[in-house]
């Protein structure tokens, strides 16, 4: 395993992809939306849904064998099933911009393809009716940039919780072989825990130098502090880890499905238990089709990197998350340990 | 085959189900939405997606193995991918009514489960921006009743086109064995044709006495009139046949998936060709769980009836459709034939 991050070590290292966040944290809110935006012609895409309680939109067309090859954006959002309306805002906005799948010669005959997945974060800010809608989706779309992805309790990760701690959104990238980029963006809201009983992150082995400053300071948190923080968290209800794995290598739609499947292994390694009935774990696989890879061995190298990037993104999400309400962040636990001289 | 309709010969013969339509036909509009509403506790459901260009929402949770067993409503709508926002309106309205899957003890901790599928009907009323949104979904929901389902170019069938003629929405029901009811509701917007080259409906053999008055008058239309009408229709683009098959027999979620699969056979028999790349053919299978059936042979009888009901609903849709703009209805062709003394 050669982690080696790309330029920023985040999803936007895959040239052509932009990421935008929007979240609300006051007046009963603790939720948000993240949009992964492709170039106007779209990106080849598929999906793998492995959780028992998914909340999704436009995933049937992503299955190999279906007509549509390219999507224009992926929406990841809080708000459970209600939050899927954020994707409708993005569809309307892209359609107004003239971006979409052309279905006829008329000017308005375009349909933006915007698959989406949600996390359950209802009530995390105190008010169950505060959940992202169309305007939040549009705000995330308009914020999209190709700069380094902002990580932590932002965008769709604003209200996330994982294993009784504050969850969030993380991203990672890796250069494979002769300059191929693989990257992941993950919203960690799992029923299971990214933190082992000994206080270390399951993803620790996947974290690169970029975050080592924090990691070196707190390779693990005190198990008793961990248990204390977990006891403070509200009773678990529904959960989900959702995300995107992308590469600039030219993949078929079916290969994008395999890329997404590989990403699920990254969840399996970084969260225990994972893929439960109360998780909606869903990973989208994207290809920006820069150039064809030389052979199947390189595809397999991309798949291995996809799994590693997802694990690393989960670790990054936990390190970057910030405490909110009764949900304590891993970082805050580490700081408390330092304060205690642990 | 013993068709024998139920009380009204439509989907609402399955006790507990209500159906509501909303459509708009002026100012550039020719589209609408249909809501199939279950009782507050929901109905067991699954789905079968067999078309190459589906537009769907919340179908991943319907797959056997996923946590959610019951849905609160199914939304069928025009508007292509844009129209999925009609389902968001239904979700918000049901949530406000306190109807949904309970995820916690708090009053607002409910998530309405509302899978949806769309047909492509953009621009059929002249304006591509006229497509159902949240308010249209709510209007269809509020119109839901347990009375006989209104058929024709209504609800999600308002803008439908099938095989170059005006399409629409049809429904059918059948009593099986010792009083079990099976019923279907289908929106016919297929790329293929429900009308054979000889001018007869492929579904003719499945039509019951209830519609025989019309059928007897026009068992088939004149092939030259048919070709003339088809030539007048705009060039085909995207299409889709979507619908619901339901029974009052107690089925597992996996058996509901089989009920939906059986319904696809009903499309195969009534539309040629069917299930193309440019079709999004999707059928939801529902069970209201009145009582358990005695044995697997009865389940198979329900499956056979499901296919027949879908074929019959497709025939009914074509007979009840009304001409709009350049799209001529089967009924109008039949009337012209009568006028010509055909």
XYZ file of C-alpha atoms in Angstrom:
684
model
C 0.000 0.000 0.000
C 1.421 3.336 -1.091
C -1.024 5.972 0.119
C 0.684 9.056 -1.393
C -1.985 11.770 -1.627
C -2.538 13.823 -4.776
C -2.312 17.585 -4.956
C -4.677 18.360 -2.067
C -5.298 14.812 -0.936
C -9.036 15.204 -1.568
C -11.691 14.331 -4.172
C -10.985 17.382 -6.355
C -7.586 15.880 -7.203
C -9.616 14.057 -9.861
C -9.520 16.768 -12.522
C -12.991 17.873 -13.612
C -14.735 17.302 -10.296
C -15.929 20.132 -8.064
C -17.332 19.871 -4.540
C -19.661 22.275 -2.760
C -21.002 22.237 0.781
C -23.888 24.005 2.442
C -24.952 23.475 6.034
C -27.002 25.156 8.750
C -26.129 24.962 12.415
C -28.416 27.411 14.218
C -32.122 27.721 15.092
C -32.667 23.986 15.507
C -30.557 23.003 12.508
C -27.618 20.629 12.345
C -27.675 19.303 8.797
C -26.464 20.085 5.332
C -25.840 19.036 1.776
C -22.788 18.289 -0.364
C -22.798 18.343 -4.165
C -20.163 16.595 -6.271
C -20.359 18.339 -9.634
C -18.925 16.933 -12.839
C -18.105 18.772 -16.059
C -21.124 19.754 -18.225
C -20.860 16.538 -20.265
C -21.112 14.519 -17.052
C -19.081 11.630 -15.684
C -19.568 7.890 -16.141
C -21.164 6.510 -12.996
C -22.619 3.566 -11.163
C -23.478 2.752 -7.557
C -23.275 0.035 -4.931
C -25.915 0.003 -2.194
C -25.045 -2.349 0.628
C -26.754 -0.915 3.700
C -30.103 -2.199 4.900
C -31.812 1.178 5.134
C -30.800 3.229 2.107
C -32.425 6.493 1.085
C -31.665 7.055 -2.576
C -32.769 8.665 -5.825
C -31.985 7.857 -9.461
C -29.926 4.778 -8.596
C -31.806 2.365 -10.875
C -30.490 4.153 -13.956
C -26.943 3.656 -12.633
C -27.120 -0.113 -12.900
C -25.071 -1.607 -15.723
C -27.423 -2.350 -18.604
C -29.426 0.827 -18.224
C -29.222 3.492 -20.930
C -27.760 6.444 -19.026
C -23.955 6.357 -18.834
C -23.186 9.756 -17.353
C -24.379 11.767 -14.386
C -24.076 15.524 -14.005
C -23.865 15.672 -10.233
C -24.149 13.495 -7.147
C -25.982 14.849 -4.112
C -25.135 13.645 -0.612
C -27.393 15.134 2.020
C -28.754 15.065 5.516
C -32.472 15.048 6.178
C -33.224 11.353 5.635
C -35.905 10.770 2.979
C -37.054 14.388 3.284
C -33.573 15.509 2.226
C -33.899 13.939 -1.215
C -35.687 17.156 -2.170
C -32.262 18.875 -2.058
C -31.442 16.882 -5.194
C -34.574 18.233 -6.876
C -33.229 21.737 -6.302
C -29.981 20.739 -7.984
C -31.858 19.149 -10.918
C -33.919 22.296 -11.457
C -30.846 24.554 -11.253
C -28.762 22.447 -13.649
C -31.691 22.235 -16.058
C -32.013 26.031 -15.975
C -28.270 26.214 -16.721
C -28.766 23.999 -19.774
C -26.840 21.094 -18.282
C -28.296 17.621 -18.640
C -28.945 14.544 -20.775
C -30.325 15.667 -24.116
C -33.624 13.978 -24.968
C -34.588 16.001 -28.023
C -33.611 18.927 -30.235
C -35.736 21.499 -28.366
C -33.898 23.930 -26.044
C -35.623 22.627 -22.911
C -35.307 18.953 -23.839
C -32.614 18.136 -21.301
C -32.817 16.108 -18.123
C -30.046 16.563 -15.536
C -29.049 13.205 -14.070
C -28.493 13.686 -10.352
C -28.429 10.537 -8.231
C -28.527 11.138 -4.505
C -28.194 9.410 -1.157
C -29.137 10.623 2.299
C -27.987 10.188 5.872
C -30.327 10.085 8.824
C -29.619 13.138 10.986
C -33.147 14.299 11.850
C -33.400 16.177 15.121
C -29.638 16.433 15.709
C -29.960 20.225 15.972
C -33.031 19.945 18.181
C -35.778 20.437 15.586
C -36.925 17.472 13.511
C -38.402 19.780 10.879
C -35.009 21.359 10.070
C -33.843 19.336 7.079
C -32.298 20.289 3.755
C -34.622 21.188 0.897
C -34.246 22.376 -2.707
C -32.669 25.718 -1.706
C -29.992 23.959 0.358
C -29.137 21.771 -2.617
C -28.815 24.813 -4.853
C -26.623 26.594 -2.265
C -24.268 23.590 -2.172
C -24.218 23.479 -5.990
C -23.374 27.193 -6.233
C -20.564 26.702 -3.673
C -18.906 23.984 -5.773
C -15.228 24.562 -6.486
C -12.229 22.562 -7.599
C -10.238 23.650 -4.549
C -9.293 21.278 -1.727
C -12.408 19.714 -0.186
C -13.249 21.231 3.196
C -13.545 18.367 5.667
C -15.140 17.863 9.066
C -18.671 18.530 10.258
C -19.578 20.326 7.045
C -22.017 19.849 4.169
C -23.805 16.510 4.379
C -21.588 15.711 7.381
C -22.787 18.666 9.478
C -25.155 16.552 11.539
C -23.375 13.221 11.215
C -22.727 10.873 14.137
C -20.586 7.767 14.116
C -20.295 5.192 16.866
C -21.586 7.626 19.461
C -19.105 10.385 18.553
C -19.506 13.346 16.224
C -19.165 12.215 12.641
C -18.483 14.236 9.569
C -17.221 14.322 6.029
C -13.745 13.274 4.959
C -11.894 12.965 1.699
C -8.716 11.322 0.430
C -6.864 10.781 -2.808
C -4.103 8.562 -4.080
C -1.941 8.367 -7.189
C -1.796 4.894 -8.705
C 0.653 3.478 -11.253
C 1.581 5.813 -14.056
C -0.238 8.879 -12.689
C -3.824 7.691 -12.318
C -5.749 9.438 -9.562
C -8.249 7.710 -7.299
C -10.110 9.693 -4.648
C -12.981 9.359 -2.202
C -15.385 11.585 -0.329
C -17.321 9.967 2.517
C -19.977 11.109 4.975
C -19.558 9.068 8.149
C -22.797 8.563 10.046
C -22.433 4.881 10.900
C -24.254 2.785 13.483
C -20.953 1.010 14.051
C -17.852 2.744 15.303
C -14.781 4.091 13.473
C -13.029 3.925 16.865
C -11.778 0.602 18.262
C -12.411 -0.210 21.922
C -8.741 0.654 22.614
C -9.436 4.232 21.472
C -7.636 4.061 18.102
C -9.195 4.692 14.726
C -9.721 1.554 12.665
C -8.573 3.694 9.719
C -5.329 4.720 11.432
C -3.199 2.518 9.175
C -4.607 4.271 6.097
C -3.894 7.843 7.209
C -1.092 9.666 5.404
C 1.433 12.282 6.405
C -1.041 15.036 5.595
C -2.924 14.419 8.812
C -0.131 12.926 10.841
C 0.336 16.088 12.875
C -3.010 15.463 14.495
C -2.615 11.712 14.490
C 0.822 11.780 16.049
C -0.578 13.868 18.855
C -3.396 11.450 19.501
C -2.960 8.070 17.933
C -5.729 6.941 20.219
C -8.079 8.355 22.801
C -8.523 7.109 26.337
C -11.049 4.240 26.336
C -12.760 5.599 29.453
C -13.157 9.058 27.855
C -14.492 7.320 24.757
C -17.083 5.375 26.749
C -18.072 8.564 28.593
C -18.619 10.466 25.340
C -20.557 7.607 23.783
C -22.847 7.429 26.831
C -23.659 11.142 26.411
C -24.827 10.695 22.842
C -28.516 10.246 22.151
C -29.796 6.729 21.557
C -28.948 5.566 18.057
C -31.714 5.340 15.507
C -31.057 5.251 11.804
C -27.592 5.718 10.338
C -25.620 5.562 7.092
C -22.239 5.967 5.517
C -22.498 7.431 2.031
C -19.895 8.612 -0.393
C -18.269 8.857 -3.752
C -15.199 7.136 -5.189
C -13.808 8.638 -8.377
C -10.956 8.193 -10.804
C -9.666 9.949 -13.905
C -9.041 6.558 -15.517
C -11.535 5.715 -18.272
C -13.874 3.091 -16.844
C -17.021 1.553 -18.265
C -20.210 1.927 -16.282
C -19.850 -1.674 -15.130
C -16.316 -0.943 -13.970
C -17.637 2.099 -12.090
C -19.944 -0.312 -10.285
C -16.885 -2.353 -9.283
C -15.138 0.837 -8.134
C -18.128 1.537 -5.898
C -18.106 -2.045 -4.615
C -14.428 -1.687 -3.756
C -15.274 1.443 -1.818
C -17.611 -0.614 0.391
C -14.597 -2.672 1.485
C -13.114 0.602 2.679
C -16.146 1.067 4.918
C -15.836 -2.518 6.148
C -12.243 -1.892 7.263
C -12.809 1.493 8.891
C -16.162 0.978 10.640
C -17.180 -1.969 12.835
C -19.755 -3.277 12.501
C -20.665 -1.953 9.050
C -23.455 -2.470 6.510
C -26.095 -3.141 9.158
C -29.847 -3.221 8.650
C -30.014 0.301 10.142
C -27.243 1.618 7.853
C -27.988 2.862 4.364
C -24.377 2.515 3.194
C -24.231 3.582 -0.453
C -21.167 4.409 -2.574
C -21.230 6.004 -6.024
C -18.402 5.151 -8.443
C -17.379 7.837 -10.948
C -14.974 8.043 -13.892
C -13.986 11.294 -15.601
C -12.583 9.273 -18.523
C -9.279 11.129 -19.012
C -7.620 8.166 -20.713
C -7.802 4.400 -20.916
C -5.754 2.304 -18.535
C -3.270 -0.111 -20.108
C -4.684 -3.375 -18.720
C -6.911 -5.090 -16.188
C -4.108 -5.223 -13.628
C -4.255 -1.443 -13.502
C -8.019 -1.588 -12.989
C -7.422 -3.873 -10.026
C -4.875 -1.390 -8.666
C -7.530 1.329 -8.944
C -9.999 -0.863 -7.052
C -7.502 -1.487 -4.251
C -6.831 2.256 -4.037
C -10.555 2.987 -3.963
C -10.981 0.859 -0.845
C -7.964 2.497 0.808
C -9.178 6.002 -0.053
C -12.573 5.307 1.497
C -10.964 4.014 4.702
C -8.678 7.042 4.789
C -11.552 9.446 4.131
C -13.423 7.903 7.072
C -10.395 8.430 9.305
C -10.035 12.006 8.064
C -13.723 12.647 8.724
C -13.327 11.539 12.339
C -10.179 13.625 12.842
C -11.735 16.734 11.281
C -15.174 16.479 12.926
C -16.050 19.094 15.525
C -18.185 18.578 18.644
C -21.795 19.719 18.476
C -24.372 19.544 21.243
C -24.133 16.227 23.055
C -21.936 14.740 20.334
C -18.221 14.899 21.192
C -15.589 14.751 18.462
C -12.616 12.392 18.392
C -10.400 15.479 18.280
C -11.934 16.862 21.471
C -11.411 13.529 23.222
C -7.775 13.603 22.142
C -7.397 17.155 23.437
C -8.925 16.193 26.781
C -6.466 13.351 27.003
C -3.587 15.743 26.310
C -4.968 18.098 29.005
C -5.001 15.191 31.437
C -1.454 14.369 30.403
C -2.609 11.109 28.778
C -58.116 -17.207 -17.433
C -61.177 -15.890 -15.645
C -60.862 -12.115 -15.628
C -63.924 -11.286 -13.500
C -63.423 -7.742 -12.182
C -63.876 -6.831 -8.516
C -66.300 -4.209 -7.268
C -65.179 -1.374 -9.528
C -62.663 -3.305 -11.573
C -59.872 -0.940 -10.504
C -56.977 -0.738 -8.018
C -59.141 0.468 -5.142
C -60.845 -2.936 -5.090
C -57.882 -3.841 -2.884
C -59.323 -2.647 0.424
C -57.151 -0.045 2.122
C -55.759 1.535 -1.029
C -56.737 4.997 -2.217
C -55.829 6.666 -5.496
C -55.620 10.376 -6.255
C -54.885 12.188 -9.519
C -53.830 15.715 -10.283
C -53.045 17.006 -13.751
C -52.721 20.289 -15.634
C -53.665 20.675 -19.288
C -53.535 24.414 -20.055
C -50.855 27.115 -20.419
C -48.202 24.808 -21.839
C -48.981 21.936 -19.480
C -49.845 18.348 -20.306
C -48.649 16.368 -17.324
C -49.715 15.207 -13.912
C -49.230 13.026 -10.884
C -50.978 10.000 -9.376
C -50.626 8.953 -5.742
C -51.437 5.449 -4.511
C -52.003 5.882 -0.787
C -51.952 3.046 1.720
C -53.403 2.981 5.225
C -51.380 4.907 7.867
C -49.436 1.770 8.841
C -48.349 1.365 5.230
C -48.354 -1.624 2.911
C -45.660 -4.238 2.284
C -43.891 -3.381 -0.940
C -41.139 -4.147 -3.384
C -40.342 -3.199 -6.965
C -39.122 -4.573 -10.264
C -37.288 -2.209 -12.621
C -36.835 -3.660 -16.088
C -36.670 -0.666 -18.420
C -33.360 0.755 -19.598
C -34.063 4.357 -18.653
C -35.804 4.387 -15.286
C -36.394 7.501 -13.211
C -36.965 6.393 -9.642
C -36.749 7.326 -5.977
C -36.500 5.176 -2.829
C -36.355 1.901 -4.736
C -33.176 0.587 -3.091
C -34.993 0.221 0.225
C -37.629 -1.906 -1.523
C -35.199 -4.686 -2.364
C -35.638 -7.843 -0.316
C -33.045 -7.813 2.466
C -33.394 -4.120 3.228
C -34.899 -3.052 6.546
C -38.028 -1.197 5.450
C -41.004 -3.501 4.853
C -43.825 -1.027 4.349
C -44.366 2.057 2.231
C -46.915 4.777 2.925
C -47.549 5.855 -0.641
C -46.328 5.318 -4.182
C -46.013 8.306 -6.483
C -46.298 7.914 -10.255
C -45.689 11.139 -12.092
C -44.909 12.926 -15.305
C -42.020 15.352 -15.579
C -39.148 12.903 -16.044
C -36.393 13.340 -13.413
C -37.712 16.797 -12.545
C -41.034 15.216 -11.566
C -39.480 13.245 -8.711
C -39.927 16.436 -6.689
C -43.667 15.671 -6.651
C -42.804 12.797 -4.310
C -40.973 15.207 -2.010
C -44.209 17.157 -1.681
C -46.020 13.958 -0.692
C -43.283 13.071 1.822
C -43.495 16.500 3.467
C -47.299 16.366 3.605
C -47.447 12.850 5.069
C -44.758 13.763 7.614
C -46.798 16.804 8.667
C -49.793 14.471 9.044
C -47.753 12.225 11.358
C -47.674 9.340 8.895
C -44.366 7.539 8.379
C -41.797 5.038 9.587
C -41.042 5.730 13.242
C -37.333 6.196 13.902
C -37.490 7.418 17.492
C -39.842 8.355 20.327
C -39.887 12.084 19.495
C -43.056 13.445 17.795
C -41.190 14.431 14.633
C -39.131 11.254 14.421
C -41.012 9.775 11.496
C -39.947 9.301 7.913
C -42.669 8.712 5.295
C -41.579 6.042 2.825
C -42.691 7.147 -0.637
C -41.050 5.376 -3.574
C -41.700 6.970 -6.929
C -41.268 6.452 -10.643
C -41.600 8.924 -13.480
C -42.601 8.934 -17.120
C -40.995 11.129 -19.740
C -43.612 13.594 -20.980
C -41.618 16.833 -21.115
C -42.865 19.346 -23.649
C -46.051 17.427 -24.542
C -48.117 20.508 -23.648
C -45.753 22.773 -25.528
C -43.617 24.077 -22.646
C -40.700 21.979 -21.392
C -40.666 23.821 -18.068
C -44.211 22.694 -17.189
C -43.615 19.613 -15.063
C -45.090 18.419 -11.756
C -43.503 19.672 -8.556
C -44.156 19.282 -4.820
C -47.522 21.104 -4.962
C -48.772 18.775 -7.705
C -47.838 15.774 -5.567
C -49.717 17.191 -2.603
C -52.768 17.932 -4.775
C -52.821 14.310 -5.963
C -52.421 13.092 -2.380
C -55.303 15.255 -1.157
C -57.480 13.949 -4.004
C -56.932 10.314 -2.964
C -60.124 8.324 -2.502
C -61.172 4.699 -2.315
C -63.704 5.175 -5.090
C -63.309 3.673 -8.563
C -60.070 4.846 -10.169
C -60.661 7.458 -12.864
C -58.941 6.226 -16.032
C -57.725 7.818 -19.240
C -55.449 10.796 -19.816
C -55.498 11.730 -16.147
C -52.978 12.016 -13.310
C -49.574 10.682 -14.300
C -51.149 9.617 -17.606
C -52.187 13.131 -18.632
C -49.230 13.589 -20.972
C -48.616 9.955 -21.805
C -48.007 8.688 -25.335
C -47.818 5.078 -26.427
C -46.786 3.781 -29.808
C -47.498 7.136 -31.467
C -51.024 7.399 -30.051
C -52.259 9.173 -26.937
C -51.467 7.086 -23.863
C -52.931 7.285 -20.428
C -53.631 5.556 -17.171
C -55.630 2.364 -16.798
C -56.586 0.075 -13.979
C -57.968 -3.430 -13.571
C -58.790 -5.894 -10.831
C -59.520 -9.565 -10.560
C -60.798 -11.930 -7.875
C -58.667 -15.032 -7.452
C -59.494 -18.295 -5.689
C -61.375 -17.928 -2.435
C -61.929 -14.172 -2.643
C -58.399 -12.761 -2.989
C -58.198 -9.524 -4.898
C -55.396 -8.631 -7.315
C -55.372 -5.272 -9.077
C -53.155 -3.067 -11.195
C -52.803 0.573 -12.114
C -50.575 1.363 -15.087
C -49.413 4.533 -16.832
C -48.830 3.687 -20.481
C -46.151 5.822 -22.116
C -44.295 3.122 -24.014
C -41.851 3.409 -26.901
C -43.455 0.271 -28.269
C -47.082 0.053 -29.285
C -50.134 -1.336 -27.474
C -51.772 -1.538 -30.923
C -50.905 -4.334 -33.326
C -50.291 -3.519 -36.999
C -53.785 -4.878 -37.778
C -55.277 -2.131 -35.583
C -56.252 -4.325 -32.622
C -55.062 -3.893 -29.052
C -52.532 -6.516 -27.955
C -54.430 -6.475 -24.639
C -57.790 -7.172 -26.295
C -57.929 -10.746 -24.999
C -57.565 -9.493 -21.423
C -60.383 -6.946 -21.537
C -63.530 -7.835 -19.606
C -67.217 -7.183 -20.122
C -66.889 -3.874 -18.280
C -65.338 -2.245 -21.319
C -66.821 -4.470 -23.976
C -69.307 -1.825 -25.045
C -66.430 0.229 -26.361
C -64.484 -2.774 -27.497
C -67.407 -4.299 -29.355
C -67.834 -1.073 -31.230
C -64.201 -0.968 -32.238
C -62.372 -4.227 -31.801
C -59.699 -2.706 -33.979
C -58.976 0.512 -35.784
C -58.237 0.869 -39.463
C -54.517 0.265 -40.050
C -54.313 3.221 -42.442
C -55.915 5.547 -39.865
C -53.475 4.187 -37.300
C -50.462 4.870 -39.515
C -51.805 8.355 -40.237
C -52.157 9.163 -36.527
C -48.733 7.773 -35.707
C -47.140 9.909 -38.413
C -48.705 13.019 -36.850
C -47.128 12.349 -33.470
C -43.861 14.037 -32.595
C -40.683 12.021 -32.933
C -40.274 9.613 -30.025
C -37.708 10.381 -27.342
C -37.794 8.840 -23.897
C -40.682 6.699 -22.722
C -41.803 4.439 -19.882
C -44.563 2.239 -18.617
C -44.895 2.463 -14.835
C -47.412 1.066 -12.442
C -48.518 -0.707 -9.340
C -49.758 -4.246 -8.784
C -51.459 -4.899 -5.462
C -53.198 -7.656 -3.571
C -54.950 -8.022 -0.247
C -53.245 -11.384 0.267
C -50.498 -11.310 2.884
C -47.198 -11.429 1.000
C -43.642 -11.089 2.216
C -41.545 -8.297 0.756
C -39.767 -10.868 -1.418
C -43.126 -12.122 -2.666
C -44.101 -8.523 -3.449
C -40.989 -8.396 -5.634
C -42.289 -11.461 -7.469
C -45.711 -9.820 -7.819
C -43.986 -6.836 -9.436
C -41.970 -9.147 -11.707
C -45.184 -10.857 -12.779
C -46.591 -7.453 -13.624
C -43.738 -6.920 -16.097
C -44.999 -9.942 -18.030
C -48.263 -8.074 -18.368
C -46.371 -5.241 -20.065
C -44.572 -7.724 -22.311
C -47.894 -9.120 -23.545
C -49.663 -5.782 -24.061
C -46.885 -3.643 -25.540
C -44.535 -4.582 -28.396
C -41.643 -4.084 -28.179
C -41.380 -3.562 -24.405
C -38.612 -3.007 -21.868
C -36.386 -1.137 -24.320
C -33.330 0.953 -23.466
C -35.466 4.082 -23.879
C -38.222 2.715 -21.600
C -38.027 3.080 -17.834
C -40.550 0.313 -17.177
C -40.953 -0.055 -13.407
C -43.645 -1.901 -11.471
C -44.234 -1.693 -7.723
C -45.724 -4.741 -5.943
C -47.890 -4.083 -2.883
C -49.619 -6.245 -0.273
C -52.177 -4.924 2.198
C -51.790 -8.114 4.271
C -55.459 -8.872 4.927
C -54.838 -12.562 5.523
C -52.402 -15.315 4.629
C -53.003 -17.422 1.558
C -53.337 -21.179 2.087
C -50.403 -22.324 -0.035
C -47.839 -21.519 -2.710
C -50.237 -22.561 -5.468
C -52.417 -19.632 -4.472
C -49.398 -17.310 -4.620
C -48.803 -18.506 -8.167
C -52.441 -17.809 -8.990
C -51.964 -14.277 -7.671
C -48.865 -13.865 -9.857
C -50.753 -15.011 -12.951
C -53.555 -12.595 -12.139
C -51.058 -9.758 -11.620
C -49.748 -10.177 -15.151
C -53.284 -10.321 -16.552
C -54.350 -7.223 -14.606
C -51.400 -5.244 -15.940
C -52.224 -6.252 -19.525
C -55.856 -5.362 -18.964
C -54.962 -2.033 -17.338
C -52.861 -1.195 -20.399
C -55.794 -1.985 -22.684
C -58.105 0.106 -20.489
C -55.637 3.001 -20.564
C -55.652 2.978 -24.372
C -59.460 2.769 -24.549
C -59.948 5.568 -22.015
C -57.257 7.932 -23.312
C -58.405 11.154 -24.946
C -56.718 12.967 -27.851
C -54.532 15.953 -26.992
C -52.673 18.173 -29.428
C -51.059 16.093 -32.124
C -51.611 12.858 -30.186
C -54.715 10.987 -31.334
C -56.445 8.488 -29.052
C -57.370 4.914 -29.964
C -60.973 5.847 -29.203
C -60.925 8.734 -31.671
C -59.507 6.452 -34.345
C -62.313 4.010 -33.652
C -64.893 6.786 -33.910
C -63.452 7.948 -37.231
C -63.703 4.403 -38.484
C -67.358 4.268 -37.447
C -67.932 7.627 -39.163
C -66.402 6.197 -42.335
C -68.621 3.160 -41.923
C -65.553 0.968 -41.198
